[in-house]
């Protein structure tokens, strides 16, 4: 019980590597992503702790030390590794979280799979996370819980440790009541979230949806709303809201609703973008392209990312515009995080079949319209592709935020390039200067990519300048500052209670 800040995130904050028969802890080789940002919060507290799971054959005798002290460039912090069996992980993560929650969060009712859910196991795992967090937190500490697979942690933790401040951040969308309430465990989940001091979301729409869900299930006594900052209003786009809730009161308890979009580490990307080897790689890609235009698409293999729909659009565009054949190439990077899951294997198959069909229909000996990449591209190389691409084509059907589009913009130090962005990515509310498209409409999808390919230089540069301003202003540090301000407000409220 020694930490002022306890981060509860399902993944461990480092890589465990075996060297000369010994396990050593190494910083994650790729510093992009959310883990390094979360760790950087340990720099501003006396002592921090991280709670994650670790695979064990026998949870009562896991064969590893449960709590270890890690020293890395972020300081010294404890990591509490919760032993879980492979079966528990599959059940709590791959089944309950990914087959039941994930489709509902993203609005895919038809993919929701209720039958295999073992709710008792989900509760047990979440309770164990809460116990591990309670064991690490100092009196009055902040416990910061991440994402829907840990939805029940705040409820358990509040009972164990009424003294701590609990903040919960959602990385996914949060749907409105008529979608969320498909989940039969809705009351238990929302009751747990209402035990938090702070509930966090990327954009105002998700915050509003959460409040609408809470109101559908409980008496909410007070809702404080403010006008949305102009920076988060992309006129007429699907996810834009005019007002946003900042506080609600339930059972005389005030819950702060914190809305702040996760951004990217712009300085890190700029550092990579400025390296001479990146410039060489970018030039080599451009040379390989000749006078053809490069369209780049990057995302995890997931039905929410709309990969196959995008390939279909590319096929239609080539069919209707013979002049583009041989003059444009699509590099489609679709990396699978969960190959073992049937739903993802099916998406991968569809992507491969669609790309194969289009390549067969239009390809020639010296021109292949689609290059499909199914393995992760090293981040430094990805930056070179971002720099070389005439267009980044990012068209998820639903996406909490989407960081790829922000990485593309951050990497465009030359001020050129066009971003085509789905209006169903949270990022769209900040990035109205992109070519915004509706991935549910063939016409909108096809027109958007044609507009991007034909966009005059002046307009490209004007839009990119606006986008770069936003991505810089709302980078990962701005998100961190917003979270810190929310923690401070929660601390102040406590001292006045
Ligand atoms: C969840 C929410 C929200 C992808 N391919 C490669 C590669 N990536 C990296 C990207 C980017 C990250 O993966 C993907 O981030 P996203 O934000 O786009 O998507 P999710 O994984 O779905 O993340 C999302 C996010 O949480 C944060 O809150 O934005 O909405 O779903 O950083 O660069 N990286 C490398 N090679 C690849 O081939 N190195």
Coordinates of N, CA, C and O in Angstrom, one line a residue, residues 177 181 190 194 208-223 225 245 248-250:
X177 N -28.2 4.5 -25.4 CA -28.9 3.5 -24.6 C -29.5 2.4 -25.4 O -29.5 1.2 -25.0
X181 N -27.9 -1.0 -24.1 CA -28.8 -1.7 -23.2 C -29.1 -3.1 -23.8 O -29.8 -3.9 -23.2
X190 N -22.9 -0.2 -15.4 CA -23.1 1.3 -15.2 C -23.0 1.7 -13.7 O -22.4 2.7 -13.3
X194 N -20.5 4.4 -12.2 CA -21.0 5.5 -11.4 C -20.3 5.6 -10.0 O -20.5 6.5 -9.3
X208 N -22.0 12.0 -23.9 CA -23.4 12.2 -23.9 C -24.1 10.9 -23.9 O -25.1 10.7 -23.2
X209 N -23.6 10.0 -24.7 CA -24.2 8.6 -24.7 C -24.2 8.0 -23.3 O -25.2 7.3 -22.9
X210 N -23.0 8.1 -22.7 CA -22.9 7.5 -21.3 C -24.0 8.1 -20.4 O -24.6 7.3 -19.7
X211 N -24.1 9.4 -20.4 CA -25.1 10.0 -19.6 C -26.5 9.5 -19.9 O -27.4 9.2 -19.0
X212 N -26.8 9.3 -21.2 CA -28.1 8.9 -21.6 C -28.4 7.4 -21.1 O -29.5 7.1 -20.7
X213 N -27.3 6.6 -21.2 CA -27.4 5.2 -20.6 C -27.7 5.3 -19.1 O -28.5 4.6 -18.6
X214 N -26.9 6.1 -18.4 CA -27.0 6.2 -17.0 C -28.4 6.6 -16.6 O -29.0 6.0 -15.7
X215 N -29.0 7.6 -17.3 CA -30.3 8.1 -17.1 C -31.4 7.0 -17.4 O -32.5 7.0 -16.8
X216 N -31.1 6.1 -18.3 CA -32.1 5.1 -18.6 C -32.2 4.0 -17.5 O -33.2 3.3 -17.4
X217 N -31.1 3.9 -16.8 CA -31.0 2.8 -15.8 C -31.2 3.3 -14.3 O -31.6 2.5 -13.5
X218 N -30.8 4.6 -14.1 CA -30.8 5.1 -12.7 C -31.4 6.5 -12.6 O -31.5 7.1 -13.6
X219 N -31.7 6.9 -11.4 CA -32.1 8.3 -11.2 C -30.8 9.1 -11.2 O -30.0 8.9 -10.4
X220 N -30.7 10.0 -12.2 CA -29.6 10.9 -12.2 C -30.1 12.3 -11.8 O -31.0 12.8 -12.4
X221 N -29.6 12.8 -10.6 CA -30.2 14.0 -10.1 C -29.9 15.3 -10.8 O -30.7 16.1 -11.0
X222 N -28.6 15.4 -11.2 CA -28.2 16.6 -11.8 C -27.2 16.3 -13.0 O -26.4 15.4 -12.9
X223 N -27.4 17.1 -14.1 CA -26.5 16.9 -15.2 C -26.0 18.4 -15.5 O -26.8 19.2 -15.8
X225 N -24.0 20.6 -18.1 CA -23.5 20.6 -19.5 C -22.9 21.9 -19.9 O -23.3 22.9 -19.4
X245 N -21.7 16.9 -21.4 CA -21.9 16.8 -19.9 C -20.5 16.8 -19.3 O -19.6 16.2 -19.8
X248 N -22.2 14.6 -13.4 CA -23.6 14.2 -13.1 C -23.6 13.8 -11.6 O -22.6 13.5 -11.0
X249 N -24.8 13.9 -11.0 CA -24.9 13.5 -9.6 C -25.9 12.4 -9.5 O -27.0 12.4 -10.1
X250 N -25.5 11.3 -8.8 CA -26.3 10.1 -8.7 C -26.1 9.7 -7.2 O -25.0 9.6 -6.7

